[in-house]
Amino acid sequence: MKKVFILIPCFLFSVLGAQEIQNSSAEKMNIIKTNVTAYAFRNINLSYERAINQWFSVNIGFGTMPEGKVPFINAFLKDEDEKRFQNLRVKATNFTIEPRFYIGKGYGKGFYFAPYYRYSSVTSNAFDFYYDYNGPNGVTYQVPLKGQGDTKGNSGGLMVGVQFFLTRSQNLVLDFWIAGAHYGSGKGDFTMTSDYVLTPDMQAQLKKEIENLDIPFVKYTVETNANGARIKVDGPWAGFRSGLSIGYRF
């Protein structure tokens, strides 16, 4: 009799395990997607999601932004400061790896929460910059400089979203990133060079001008010399994610 009670749980577990394998083999476990809302920011992107089992999958994404104007630069620079960067252009890339935990129907369907890691890189062109130097004689001179540099960031975050299968064949996928945020650290180096030899007073004013730009979410230090300035980015790196992706499931 004892053997019967021992065999019953073993039998149930084997049946459930077999059912799980059968269900997973019947499911389409791969999804290729693109975030259509990101194209408003020139972000060309593609992601691949692989379901491991009913409640767990891994999503890997890559995005690149071709060289162009900084999106919404007027949102964090004053009009008079924006004019100093009229020909500034940037390009960017990002890579994201995102484990997903589904609490809905699973196999890539329903609500999920996803801790993730993101690597980001931003590079600028050789852009023009100027500042107004107030000379000792009371005359203001416009001092031009040429700038260039790049910065990279590593961050981790959490996103909450929901994914739907839209057709009867469940091939067409809609992935809604409800909200996500990440935080980490970034490092970068930008140089600004001048054709003029900068005096100590000119250097001091240049340093103050760059520090007064007060770019949000970026911590940077400024060093000046007779040839221009060096801006070092070394501090917090934060971002927000939200969007709508369309994909194909197979």
XYZ file of N, CA and C in Angstrom, residues 9-151:
429
model
N 2.257 10.166 -6.501
C 2.859 11.475 -6.769
C 3.833 11.436 -7.934
N 4.607 10.360 -8.028
C 5.570 10.232 -9.122
C 4.840 10.215 -10.465
N 3.716 9.508 -10.479
C 2.931 9.432 -11.708
C 2.373 10.805 -12.089
N 1.843 11.534 -11.081
C 1.287 12.864 -11.339
C 2.353 13.823 -11.869
N 3.540 13.828 -11.237
C 4.619 14.699 -11.680
C 5.044 14.372 -13.107
N 5.104 13.093 -13.430
C 5.509 12.695 -14.781
C 4.473 13.134 -15.802
N 3.175 13.052 -15.436
C 2.113 13.483 -16.343
C 2.176 14.983 -16.569
N 2.351 15.732 -15.459
C 2.444 17.188 -15.566
C 3.663 17.603 -16.358
N 4.774 16.910 -16.123
C 5.995 17.229 -16.870
C 5.831 16.951 -18.348
N 5.202 15.845 -18.659
C 4.966 15.510 -20.061
C 4.031 16.514 -20.717
N 3.029 16.968 -19.950
C 2.086 17.954 -20.471
C 2.791 19.272 -20.744
N 3.714 19.646 -19.833
C 4.479 20.890 -20.005
C 5.325 20.821 -21.262
N 5.985 19.690 -21.482
C 6.818 19.522 -22.671
C 5.964 19.564 -23.927
N 4.787 18.900 -23.861
C 3.896 18.876 -25.012
C 3.379 20.269 -25.350
N 3.012 21.037 -24.294
C 2.509 22.397 -24.502
C 3.579 23.299 -25.097
N 4.806 23.183 -24.547
C 5.877 24.045 -25.021
C 6.263 23.705 -26.448
N 6.229 22.427 -26.799
C 6.583 22.047 -28.156
C 5.527 22.500 -29.145
N 4.279 22.645 -28.686
C 3.207 23.096 -29.561
C 3.231 24.601 -29.752
N 3.884 25.318 -28.853
C 3.936 26.776 -28.913
C 5.021 27.247 -29.885
N 4.795 28.462 -30.420
C 5.819 29.129 -31.211
C 6.690 29.921 -30.234
N 7.952 29.638 -30.184
C 8.815 30.121 -29.094
C 9.660 31.338 -29.454
N 9.568 31.824 -30.698
C 10.431 32.915 -31.143
C 9.608 34.104 -31.623
N 10.079 35.312 -31.301
C 9.413 36.536 -31.748
C 10.481 37.543 -32.182
N 10.308 38.108 -33.369
C 11.137 39.215 -33.844
C 10.273 40.467 -33.865
N 10.791 41.576 -33.286
C 9.980 42.783 -33.134
C 10.785 44.042 -33.450
N 10.051 45.118 -33.693
C 10.667 46.438 -33.783
C 9.769 47.443 -33.075
N 10.387 48.356 -32.345
C 9.660 49.387 -31.603
C 9.343 50.534 -32.559
N 8.096 50.625 -33.001
C 7.723 51.605 -34.026
C 7.757 53.034 -33.493
N 7.509 53.226 -32.207
C 7.531 54.587 -31.658
C 8.938 55.158 -31.603
N 9.961 54.302 -31.574
C 11.345 54.784 -31.497
C 11.800 55.457 -32.780
N 11.117 55.181 -33.897
C 11.520 55.796 -35.166
C 11.295 57.303 -35.162
N 10.445 57.785 -34.248
C 10.270 59.231 -34.106
C 11.548 59.900 -33.630
N 12.433 59.120 -33.011
C 13.722 59.631 -32.532
C 14.880 59.129 -33.412
N 14.562 58.711 -34.638
C 15.553 58.172 -35.593
C 16.206 56.893 -35.072
N 15.570 56.206 -34.160
C 16.147 54.990 -33.585
C 15.682 53.775 -34.383
N 16.584 53.241 -35.203
C 16.310 52.028 -35.961
C 16.633 50.840 -35.064
N 15.680 49.963 -34.857
C 15.867 48.947 -33.821
C 15.259 47.607 -34.216
N 15.766 46.562 -33.577
C 15.257 45.215 -33.780
C 15.510 44.413 -32.507
N 14.564 43.577 -32.134
C 14.745 42.729 -30.951
C 14.277 41.310 -31.250
N 14.840 40.393 -30.504
C 14.494 38.975 -30.646
C 14.166 38.415 -29.266
N 13.000 37.796 -29.150
C 12.578 37.191 -27.883
C 12.456 35.688 -28.043
N 13.029 34.960 -27.099
C 12.956 33.493 -27.098
C 12.311 33.025 -25.804
N 11.193 32.318 -25.924
C 10.534 31.755 -24.754
C 11.294 30.517 -24.295
N 11.644 30.488 -23.018
C 12.327 29.322 -22.442
C 11.307 28.319 -21.927
N 10.297 28.835 -21.256
C 9.168 28.015 -20.826
C 7.943 28.922 -20.740
N 6.897 28.465 -20.101
C 5.641 29.216 -20.109
C 5.780 30.595 -19.471
N 6.541 30.724 -18.429
C 6.578 31.982 -17.669
C 7.871 32.780 -17.831
N 8.847 32.247 -18.549
C 10.143 32.922 -18.645
C 10.631 32.989 -20.094
N 11.148 34.165 -20.480
C 11.744 34.336 -21.799
C 12.907 35.315 -21.697
N 13.694 35.388 -22.768
C 14.812 36.334 -22.837
C 14.647 37.172 -24.094
N 14.693 38.488 -23.931
C 14.561 39.417 -25.046
C 15.876 40.172 -25.213
N 16.417 40.171 -26.439
C 17.669 40.871 -26.739
C 17.381 41.910 -27.812
N 17.781 43.159 -27.553
C 17.484 44.231 -28.495
C 18.700 45.045 -28.871
N 18.688 45.570 -30.096
C 19.749 46.449 -30.576
C 19.115 47.627 -31.286
N 19.660 48.817 -31.046
C 19.161 50.011 -31.714
C 20.296 50.914 -32.137
N 20.087 51.641 -33.215
C 21.090 52.597 -33.672
C 20.400 53.855 -34.181
N 20.976 54.995 -33.869
C 20.442 56.276 -34.322
C 21.462 56.909 -35.256
N 21.149 57.043 -36.550
C 22.087 57.657 -37.483
C 22.394 59.099 -37.093
N 23.508 59.608 -37.603
C 23.942 60.959 -37.236
C 22.895 61.985 -37.632
N 22.587 62.860 -36.699
C 21.598 63.907 -36.932
C 21.504 64.819 -35.724
N 20.542 65.700 -35.760
C 20.358 66.648 -34.663
C 20.000 65.917 -33.366
N 20.371 66.526 -32.250
C 20.013 65.959 -30.951
C 18.505 66.072 -30.771
N 17.794 64.954 -30.578
C 16.335 65.023 -30.419
C 15.943 65.893 -29.224
N 15.023 66.825 -29.462
C 14.466 67.689 -28.409
C 15.562 68.422 -27.628
N 16.582 68.920 -28.328
C 17.671 69.627 -27.652
C 17.171 70.876 -26.938
N 16.091 71.474 -27.477
C 15.557 72.687 -26.845
C 14.829 72.395 -25.540
N 14.649 71.107 -25.218
C 13.991 70.763 -23.957
C 14.932 70.911 -22.772
N 16.242 70.855 -23.023
C 17.176 70.970 -21.904
C 18.249 72.043 -22.109
N 18.183 72.810 -23.198
C 19.074 73.941 -23.397
C 18.254 75.195 -23.671
N 18.671 76.297 -23.106
C 18.012 77.562 -23.382
C 18.246 77.945 -24.840
N 17.378 78.825 -25.363
C 17.471 79.207 -26.771
C 18.838 79.789 -27.104
N 19.357 80.673 -26.215
C 20.646 81.294 -26.495
C 21.787 80.287 -26.447
N 21.632 79.240 -25.609
C 22.653 78.183 -25.550
C 22.545 77.247 -26.743
N 21.321 76.983 -27.194
C 21.127 76.088 -28.337
C 21.778 76.650 -29.595
N 21.761 77.983 -29.737
C 22.361 78.612 -30.912
C 23.854 78.333 -31.013
N 24.497 78.084 -29.884
C 25.943 77.814 -29.902
C 26.250 76.433 -30.467
N 25.235 75.570 -30.552
C 25.428 74.198 -31.025
C 24.650 73.950 -32.319
N 24.564 74.950 -33.193
C 23.696 74.844 -34.359
C 24.066 73.679 -35.270
N 25.333 73.363 -35.413
C 25.702 72.267 -36.311
C 26.125 71.010 -35.547
N 25.713 70.904 -34.290
C 25.988 69.704 -33.509
C 25.152 68.544 -34.033
N 25.811 67.418 -34.291
C 25.136 66.204 -34.725
C 25.649 65.044 -33.869
N 24.777 64.108 -33.577
C 25.175 62.948 -32.770
C 24.653 61.673 -33.411
N 25.342 60.569 -33.135
C 24.855 59.243 -33.482
C 24.961 58.380 -32.245
N 24.125 57.361 -32.146
C 24.068 56.572 -30.915
C 23.745 55.121 -31.219
N 24.164 54.252 -30.328
C 23.807 52.833 -30.390
C 23.440 52.365 -28.987
N 22.642 51.323 -28.904
C 22.316 50.732 -27.615
C 22.089 49.236 -27.779
N 22.396 48.511 -26.721
C 22.205 47.061 -26.673
C 21.535 46.730 -25.348
N 20.489 45.924 -25.396
C 19.717 45.608 -24.193
C 19.480 44.103 -24.100
N 19.721 43.559 -22.924
C 19.362 42.166 -22.652
C 18.358 42.162 -21.504
N 17.250 41.460 -21.723
C 16.076 41.630 -20.864
C 15.396 40.296 -20.556
N 15.649 39.695 -19.423
C 14.860 38.529 -19.006
C 13.426 38.968 -18.680
N 12.463 38.197 -19.133
C 11.064 38.542 -18.896
C 10.375 37.445 -18.086
N 9.583 37.890 -17.116
C 8.808 36.974 -16.283
C 7.324 37.257 -16.525
N 6.644 36.313 -17.137
C 5.241 36.496 -17.502
C 4.325 36.016 -16.372
N 3.325 36.852 -16.097
C 2.346 36.495 -15.073
C 0.965 36.294 -15.696
N 0.913 36.321 -17.030
C -0.346 36.092 -17.728
C -0.414 34.683 -18.261
N -0.837 34.525 -19.513
C -0.995 33.198 -20.098
C 0.342 32.564 -20.449
N 1.367 33.391 -20.601
C 2.707 32.850 -20.814
C 3.043 32.544 -22.251
N 4.223 31.934 -22.426
C 4.785 31.693 -23.749
C 4.794 32.981 -24.578
N 5.141 34.083 -23.906
C 5.222 35.373 -24.598
C 3.944 36.171 -24.605
N 2.918 35.733 -23.887
C 1.634 36.426 -23.898
C 1.244 36.874 -22.496
N 0.725 38.124 -22.402
C 0.217 38.636 -21.135
C 1.134 39.649 -20.490
N 0.834 39.978 -19.252
C 1.632 40.941 -18.502
C 2.971 40.315 -18.100
N 3.971 41.171 -18.048
C 5.301 40.714 -17.649
C 6.046 41.827 -16.919
N 7.016 41.438 -16.130
C 7.981 42.410 -15.612
C 9.368 41.924 -15.995
N 10.254 42.889 -16.289
C 11.532 42.537 -16.902
C 12.670 43.379 -16.343
N 13.512 42.811 -15.501
C 14.766 43.491 -15.155
C 15.681 43.453 -16.380
N 16.456 44.501 -16.608
C 17.269 44.513 -17.818
C 18.590 45.266 -17.613
N 19.522 44.946 -18.517
C 20.818 45.648 -18.590
C 20.888 46.345 -19.943
N 21.416 47.590 -19.954
C 21.542 48.331 -21.215
C 22.914 48.990 -21.320
N 23.505 48.825 -22.502
C 24.744 49.527 -22.841
C 24.407 50.586 -23.890
N 24.903 51.807 -23.700
C 24.615 52.901 -24.622
C 25.899 53.622 -25.004
N 25.928 54.109 -26.227
C 27.082 54.859 -26.713
C 26.588 56.027 -27.560
N 27.161 57.221 -27.315
C 26.797 58.428 -28.061
C 28.078 59.097 -28.546
N 28.129 59.417 -29.849
C 29.302 60.058 -30.450
C 28.856 61.293 -31.209
N 29.631 62.360 -31.098
C 29.295 63.599 -31.794
C 30.163 63.781 -33.034
N 29.718 64.671 -33.914
C 30.541 65.087 -35.040
C 31.522 66.170 -34.570
N 32.296 66.715 -35.494
C 33.142 67.866 -35.178
C 32.260 69.111 -35.297
N 31.802 69.621 -34.165
C 30.833 70.705 -34.161
C 31.476 72.031 -33.753
N 30.793 73.117 -34.126
C 31.261 74.460 -33.780
C 30.592 74.929 -32.493
N 31.358 75.640 -31.703
C 30.863 76.204 -30.450
C 31.521 77.578 -30.284
N 30.822 78.496 -29.660
C 31.438 79.790 -29.385
C 30.970 80.297 -28.033
N 31.754 81.204 -27.475
C 31.325 81.884 -26.265
C 31.773 83.338 -26.345
N 31.085 84.176 -25.610
C 31.369 85.615 -25.606
C 32.335 85.942 -24.482
N 33.519 86.390 -24.878
C 34.541 86.749 -23.889
C 34.480 88.246 -23.621
N 34.283 88.596 -22.360
C 34.254 89.997 -21.933
C 35.667 90.443 -21.598
N 36.270 91.186 -22.520
C 37.656 91.599 -22.363
C 37.833 92.655 -21.285
N 39.072 92.873 -20.844
C 39.350 93.866 -19.789
C 39.070 95.297 -20.228
N 39.015 95.526 -21.553
C 38.728 96.875 -22.056
C 37.235 97.138 -22.219
N 36.416 96.177 -21.764
C 34.973 96.353 -21.841
C 34.367 95.924 -23.161
N 35.193 95.427 -24.059
C 34.718 94.966 -25.365
C 34.472 93.459 -25.308
N 33.367 93.010 -25.911
C 33.023 91.580 -25.945
C 33.472 90.972 -27.271
N 34.210 89.861 -27.163
C 34.700 89.152 -28.339
C 34.041 87.777 -28.404
N 33.687 87.385 -29.612
C 33.145 86.042 -29.805
C 34.305 85.098 -30.130
N 34.538 84.130 -29.237
C 35.651 83.201 -29.393
C 35.117 81.867 -29.909
N 35.493 81.454 -31.139
C 35.017 80.179 -31.687
C 35.895 79.015 -31.243
N 35.263 77.848 -31.102
C 35.973 76.613 -30.784
C 35.389 75.477 -31.617
N 36.164 74.424 -31.730
C 35.720 73.225 -32.434
C 35.671 72.068 -31.424
N 34.513 71.405 -31.350
C 34.337 70.344 -30.352
C 34.082 68.993 -30.970
N 34.386 67.942 -30.203
C 34.125 66.568 -30.631
C 34.321 65.645 -29.442
N 33.582 64.520 -29.422
C 33.772 63.569 -28.327
C 32.748 62.460 -28.344
N 32.796 61.633 -27.314
C 31.848 60.521 -27.189
C 31.689 60.167 -25.724
N 30.636 59.446 -25.434
C 30.365 58.994 -24.077
C 29.666 57.643 -24.123
